[in-house]
Amino acid sequence: MARNKQIFQGLQCYGCNIIQGQKYVDVGCSNPEVITCTHSHKGFKHRFCIKTESTALGIVLTSGCATSRHCQQHELPGVRIHCCDSDLCNSAPSWYPGTLQYICALLSLLLQRMWL
């Protein structure tokens, strides 16, 4: 039954530092929102939740929905990529607020490489 929920309503993931529709979701990752993934992105199906973390700072940089293509990306220097395939599986034990400028710079880099 849980699998049918995903098919009809979409996978649910925690989202932060991403653009969902026309709005930014939780800039700074201090309070991630539960988001429902759209069924596809550029022809690829959203089947995973993703979380990217700074290996140097130990903070979450982004989290949200992902395609298999996003999850197959090679890790960027200093960035760890985690993907999982069940509702709300991309949570973190602690969500640390970070320096906004640092996060925005990394977010721009990640968006260019992963989502654009």
mmCIF file with all atom_site columns, C-alpha atoms in Angstrom:
data_model
loop_
_atom_site.group_PDB
_atom_site.id
_atom_site.type_symbol
_atom_site.label_atom_id
_atom_site.label_alt_id
_atom_site.label_comp_id
_atom_site.label_asym_id
_atom_site.label_entity_id
_atom_site.label_seq_id
_atom_site.pdbx_PDB_ins_code
_atom_site.Cartn_x
_atom_site.Cartn_y
_atom_site.Cartn_z
_atom_site.occupancy
_atom_site.B_iso_or_equiv
_atom_site.pdbx_formal_charge
_atom_site.auth_seq_id
_atom_site.auth_comp_id
_atom_site.auth_asym_id
_atom_site.auth_atom_id
_atom_site.pdbx_PDB_model_num
ATOM 1   C CA . MET A 1 1   ? 0.000  0.000  0.000   1.00 0.00 ? 1   MET A CA 1
ATOM 2   C CA . ALA A 1 2   ? 2.848  2.407  0.784   1.00 0.00 ? 2   ALA A CA 1
ATOM 3   C CA . ARG A 1 3   ? 4.258  1.924  -2.713  1.00 0.00 ? 3   ARG A CA 1
ATOM 4   C CA . ASN A 1 4   ? 0.864  2.887  -4.225  1.00 0.00 ? 4   ASN A CA 1
ATOM 5   C CA . LYS A 1 5   ? 0.958  6.099  -2.182  1.00 0.00 ? 5   LYS A CA 1
ATOM 6   C CA . GLN A 1 6   ? 4.236  7.027  -3.859  1.00 0.00 ? 6   GLN A CA 1
ATOM 7   C CA . ILE A 1 7   ? 2.890  6.276  -7.324  1.00 0.00 ? 7   ILE A CA 1
ATOM 8   C CA . PHE A 1 8   ? -0.173 8.484  -6.910  1.00 0.00 ? 8   PHE A CA 1
ATOM 9   C CA . GLN A 1 9   ? 1.029  11.216 -4.548  1.00 0.00 ? 9   GLN A CA 1
ATOM 10  C CA . GLY A 1 10  ? 4.774  11.228 -5.155  1.00 0.00 ? 10  GLY A CA 1
ATOM 11  C CA . LEU A 1 11  ? 7.735  10.522 -2.945  1.00 0.00 ? 11  LEU A CA 1
ATOM 12  C CA . GLN A 1 12  ? 8.075  12.824 0.055   1.00 0.00 ? 12  GLN A CA 1
ATOM 13  C CA . CYS A 1 13  ? 11.496 14.181 0.963   1.00 0.00 ? 13  CYS A CA 1
ATOM 14  C CA . TYR A 1 14  ? 12.915 16.831 3.245   1.00 0.00 ? 14  TYR A CA 1
ATOM 15  C CA . GLY A 1 15  ? 13.832 19.908 1.235   1.00 0.00 ? 15  GLY A CA 1
ATOM 16  C CA . CYS A 1 16  ? 16.174 22.813 1.898   1.00 0.00 ? 16  CYS A CA 1
ATOM 17  C CA . ASN A 1 17  ? 18.246 25.260 -0.153  1.00 0.00 ? 17  ASN A CA 1
ATOM 18  C CA . ILE A 1 18  ? 16.350 24.352 -3.315  1.00 0.00 ? 18  ILE A CA 1
ATOM 19  C CA . ILE A 1 19  ? 13.852 25.984 -5.627  1.00 0.00 ? 19  ILE A CA 1
ATOM 20  C CA . GLN A 1 20  ? 10.448 24.263 -5.619  1.00 0.00 ? 20  GLN A CA 1
ATOM 21  C CA . GLY A 1 21  ? 8.127  25.761 -8.201  1.00 0.00 ? 21  GLY A CA 1
ATOM 22  C CA . GLN A 1 22  ? 8.626  29.520 -7.855  1.00 0.00 ? 22  GLN A CA 1
ATOM 23  C CA . LYS A 1 23  ? 9.938  29.690 -4.270  1.00 0.00 ? 23  LYS A CA 1
ATOM 24  C CA . TYR A 1 24  ? 13.096 28.940 -2.348  1.00 0.00 ? 24  TYR A CA 1
ATOM 25  C CA . VAL A 1 25  ? 12.655 26.208 0.271   1.00 0.00 ? 25  VAL A CA 1
ATOM 26  C CA . ASP A 1 26  ? 14.334 26.703 3.667   1.00 0.00 ? 26  ASP A CA 1
ATOM 27  C CA . VAL A 1 27  ? 17.384 28.781 2.806   1.00 0.00 ? 27  VAL A CA 1
ATOM 28  C CA . GLY A 1 28  ? 20.102 27.758 5.259   1.00 0.00 ? 28  GLY A CA 1
ATOM 29  C CA . CYS A 1 29  ? 18.726 24.262 6.015   1.00 0.00 ? 29  CYS A CA 1
ATOM 30  C CA . SER A 1 30  ? 17.839 25.215 9.590   1.00 0.00 ? 30  SER A CA 1
ATOM 31  C CA . ASN A 1 31  ? 14.260 23.895 9.323   1.00 0.00 ? 31  ASN A CA 1
ATOM 32  C CA . PRO A 1 32  ? 13.833 21.566 6.323   1.00 0.00 ? 32  PRO A CA 1
ATOM 33  C CA . GLU A 1 33  ? 10.344 21.324 4.845   1.00 0.00 ? 33  GLU A CA 1
ATOM 34  C CA . VAL A 1 34  ? 8.549  18.167 3.788   1.00 0.00 ? 34  VAL A CA 1
ATOM 35  C CA . ILE A 1 35  ? 8.073  18.390 0.022   1.00 0.00 ? 35  ILE A CA 1
ATOM 36  C CA . THR A 1 36  ? 6.270  16.088 -2.395  1.00 0.00 ? 36  THR A CA 1
ATOM 37  C CA . CYS A 1 37  ? 8.381  15.294 -5.428  1.00 0.00 ? 37  CYS A CA 1
ATOM 38  C CA . THR A 1 38  ? 7.053  15.924 -8.896  1.00 0.00 ? 38  THR A CA 1
ATOM 39  C CA . HIS A 1 39  ? 6.898  12.783 -10.984 1.00 0.00 ? 39  HIS A CA 1
ATOM 40  C CA . SER A 1 40  ? 9.705  13.776 -13.346 1.00 0.00 ? 40  SER A CA 1
ATOM 41  C CA . HIS A 1 41  ? 12.431 16.309 -14.117 1.00 0.00 ? 41  HIS A CA 1
ATOM 42  C CA . LYS A 1 42  ? 13.586 16.795 -17.723 1.00 0.00 ? 42  LYS A CA 1
ATOM 43  C CA . GLY A 1 43  ? 12.192 13.359 -18.642 1.00 0.00 ? 43  GLY A CA 1
ATOM 44  C CA . PHE A 1 44  ? 13.775 11.507 -15.701 1.00 0.00 ? 44  PHE A CA 1
ATOM 45  C CA . LYS A 1 45  ? 11.617 10.125 -12.889 1.00 0.00 ? 45  LYS A CA 1
ATOM 46  C CA . HIS A 1 46  ? 12.053 11.432 -9.350  1.00 0.00 ? 46  HIS A CA 1
ATOM 47  C CA . ARG A 1 47  ? 12.587 8.186  -7.468  1.00 0.00 ? 47  ARG A CA 1
ATOM 48  C CA . PHE A 1 48  ? 15.019 9.308  -4.771  1.00 0.00 ? 48  PHE A CA 1
ATOM 49  C CA . CYS A 1 49  ? 15.511 11.773 -1.942  1.00 0.00 ? 49  CYS A CA 1
ATOM 50  C CA . ILE A 1 50  ? 18.924 13.436 -1.958  1.00 0.00 ? 50  ILE A CA 1
ATOM 51  C CA . LYS A 1 51  ? 21.022 15.210 0.641   1.00 0.00 ? 51  LYS A CA 1
ATOM 52  C CA . THR A 1 52  ? 24.359 16.913 0.019   1.00 0.00 ? 52  THR A CA 1
ATOM 53  C CA . GLU A 1 53  ? 26.712 17.682 2.894   1.00 0.00 ? 53  GLU A CA 1
ATOM 54  C CA . SER A 1 54  ? 29.942 19.602 3.298   1.00 0.00 ? 54  SER A CA 1
ATOM 55  C CA . THR A 1 55  ? 32.621 17.152 4.379   1.00 0.00 ? 55  THR A CA 1
ATOM 56  C CA . ALA A 1 56  ? 34.729 19.985 5.798   1.00 0.00 ? 56  ALA A CA 1
ATOM 57  C CA . LEU A 1 57  ? 32.010 21.754 7.783   1.00 0.00 ? 57  LEU A CA 1
ATOM 58  C CA . GLY A 1 58  ? 29.735 18.815 8.539   1.00 0.00 ? 58  GLY A CA 1
ATOM 59  C CA . ILE A 1 59  ? 26.625 20.735 7.493   1.00 0.00 ? 59  ILE A CA 1
ATOM 60  C CA . VAL A 1 60  ? 23.786 19.944 5.106   1.00 0.00 ? 60  VAL A CA 1
ATOM 61  C CA . LEU A 1 61  ? 24.077 22.009 1.927   1.00 0.00 ? 61  LEU A CA 1
ATOM 62  C CA . THR A 1 62  ? 20.916 20.907 0.108   1.00 0.00 ? 62  THR A CA 1
ATOM 63  C CA . SER A 1 63  ? 18.207 18.290 0.314   1.00 0.00 ? 63  SER A CA 1
ATOM 64  C CA . GLY A 1 64  ? 15.259 17.448 -1.899  1.00 0.00 ? 64  GLY A CA 1
ATOM 65  C CA . CYS A 1 65  ? 14.064 15.174 -4.698  1.00 0.00 ? 65  CYS A CA 1
ATOM 66  C CA . ALA A 1 66  ? 16.369 13.507 -7.206  1.00 0.00 ? 66  ALA A CA 1
ATOM 67  C CA . THR A 1 67  ? 16.474 11.379 -10.304 1.00 0.00 ? 67  THR A CA 1
ATOM 68  C CA . SER A 1 68  ? 18.820 8.440  -10.748 1.00 0.00 ? 68  SER A CA 1
ATOM 69  C CA . ARG A 1 69  ? 20.970 10.772 -12.852 1.00 0.00 ? 69  ARG A CA 1
ATOM 70  C CA . HIS A 1 70  ? 21.423 13.128 -9.874  1.00 0.00 ? 70  HIS A CA 1
ATOM 71  C CA . CYS A 1 71  ? 22.365 10.198 -7.632  1.00 0.00 ? 71  CYS A CA 1
ATOM 72  C CA . GLN A 1 72  ? 24.962 8.903  -10.110 1.00 0.00 ? 72  GLN A CA 1
ATOM 73  C CA . GLN A 1 73  ? 26.861 12.204 -10.064 1.00 0.00 ? 73  GLN A CA 1
ATOM 74  C CA . HIS A 1 74  ? 30.456 11.960 -8.979  1.00 0.00 ? 74  HIS A CA 1
ATOM 75  C CA . GLU A 1 75  ? 30.930 13.598 -5.644  1.00 0.00 ? 75  GLU A CA 1
ATOM 76  C CA . LEU A 1 76  ? 32.288 17.107 -5.817  1.00 0.00 ? 76  LEU A CA 1
ATOM 77  C CA . PRO A 1 77  ? 35.430 17.888 -3.816  1.00 0.00 ? 77  PRO A CA 1
ATOM 78  C CA . GLY A 1 78  ? 34.312 18.530 -0.240  1.00 0.00 ? 78  GLY A CA 1
ATOM 79  C CA . VAL A 1 79  ? 30.706 17.455 -0.879  1.00 0.00 ? 79  VAL A CA 1
ATOM 80  C CA . ARG A 1 80  ? 29.147 14.130 0.089   1.00 0.00 ? 80  ARG A CA 1
ATOM 81  C CA . ILE A 1 81  ? 26.011 13.026 -1.809  1.00 0.00 ? 81  ILE A CA 1
ATOM 82  C CA . HIS A 1 82  ? 23.459 10.710 -0.151  1.00 0.00 ? 82  HIS A CA 1
ATOM 83  C CA . CYS A 1 83  ? 20.475 9.219  -2.015  1.00 0.00 ? 83  CYS A CA 1
ATOM 84  C CA . CYS A 1 84  ? 17.699 6.995  -0.681  1.00 0.00 ? 84  CYS A CA 1
ATOM 85  C CA . ASP A 1 85  ? 14.335 5.820  -1.991  1.00 0.00 ? 85  ASP A CA 1
ATOM 86  C CA . SER A 1 86  ? 11.717 5.958  0.783   1.00 0.00 ? 86  SER A CA 1
ATOM 87  C CA . ASP A 1 87  ? 9.593  8.770  2.209   1.00 0.00 ? 87  ASP A CA 1
ATOM 88  C CA . LEU A 1 88  ? 11.556 11.254 4.342   1.00 0.00 ? 88  LEU A CA 1
ATOM 89  C CA . CYS A 1 89  ? 14.718 9.150  4.257   1.00 0.00 ? 89  CYS A CA 1
ATOM 90  C CA . ASN A 1 90  ? 16.988 12.172 3.687   1.00 0.00 ? 90  ASN A CA 1
ATOM 91  C CA . SER A 1 91  ? 16.698 13.571 7.194   1.00 0.00 ? 91  SER A CA 1
ATOM 92  C CA . ALA A 1 92  ? 19.762 14.476 9.214   1.00 0.00 ? 92  ALA A CA 1
ATOM 93  C CA . PRO A 1 93  ? 20.394 13.953 12.902  1.00 0.00 ? 93  PRO A CA 1
ATOM 94  C CA . SER A 1 94  ? 21.094 17.684 13.199  1.00 0.00 ? 94  SER A CA 1
ATOM 95  C CA . TRP A 1 95  ? 20.337 20.496 10.784  1.00 0.00 ? 95  TRP A CA 1
ATOM 96  C CA . TYR A 1 96  ? 22.965 23.163 11.296  1.00 0.00 ? 96  TYR A CA 1
ATOM 97  C CA . PRO A 1 97  ? 22.439 26.743 10.166  1.00 0.00 ? 97  PRO A CA 1
ATOM 98  C CA . GLY A 1 98  ? 25.518 27.836 8.280   1.00 0.00 ? 98  GLY A CA 1
ATOM 99  C CA . THR A 1 99  ? 26.956 30.983 6.845   1.00 0.00 ? 99  THR A CA 1
ATOM 100 C CA . LEU A 1 100 ? 24.483 32.147 4.225   1.00 0.00 ? 100 LEU A CA 1
ATOM 101 C CA . GLN A 1 101 ? 27.136 33.338 1.768   1.00 0.00 ? 101 GLN A CA 1
ATOM 102 C CA . TYR A 1 102 ? 28.958 29.995 1.872   1.00 0.00 ? 102 TYR A CA 1
ATOM 103 C CA . ILE A 1 103 ? 25.760 28.042 1.380   1.00 0.00 ? 103 ILE A CA 1
ATOM 104 C CA . CYS A 1 104 ? 24.587 30.250 -1.480  1.00 0.00 ? 104 CYS A CA 1
ATOM 105 C CA . ALA A 1 105 ? 27.917 29.883 -3.285  1.00 0.00 ? 105 ALA A CA 1
ATOM 106 C CA . LEU A 1 106 ? 27.849 26.101 -2.938  1.00 0.00 ? 106 LEU A CA 1
ATOM 107 C CA . LEU A 1 107 ? 24.173 25.993 -3.847  1.00 0.00 ? 107 LEU A CA 1
ATOM 108 C CA . SER A 1 108 ? 24.889 27.867 -7.077  1.00 0.00 ? 108 SER A CA 1
ATOM 109 C CA . LEU A 1 109 ? 27.645 25.401 -7.941  1.00 0.00 ? 109 LEU A CA 1
ATOM 110 C CA . LEU A 1 110 ? 25.449 22.403 -7.175  1.00 0.00 ? 110 LEU A CA 1
ATOM 111 C CA . LEU A 1 111 ? 22.510 23.769 -9.145  1.00 0.00 ? 111 LEU A CA 1
ATOM 112 C CA . GLN A 1 112 ? 24.699 24.345 -12.162 1.00 0.00 ? 112 GLN A CA 1
ATOM 113 C CA . ARG A 1 113 ? 26.101 20.823 -12.063 1.00 0.00 ? 113 ARG A CA 1
ATOM 114 C CA . MET A 1 114 ? 23.014 18.865 -10.973 1.00 0.00 ? 114 MET A CA 1
ATOM 115 C CA . TRP A 1 115 ? 19.751 20.583 -11.833 1.00 0.00 ? 115 TRP A CA 1
ATOM 116 C CA . LEU A 1 116 ? 20.483 22.878 -14.779 1.00 0.00 ? 116 LEU A CA 1
#
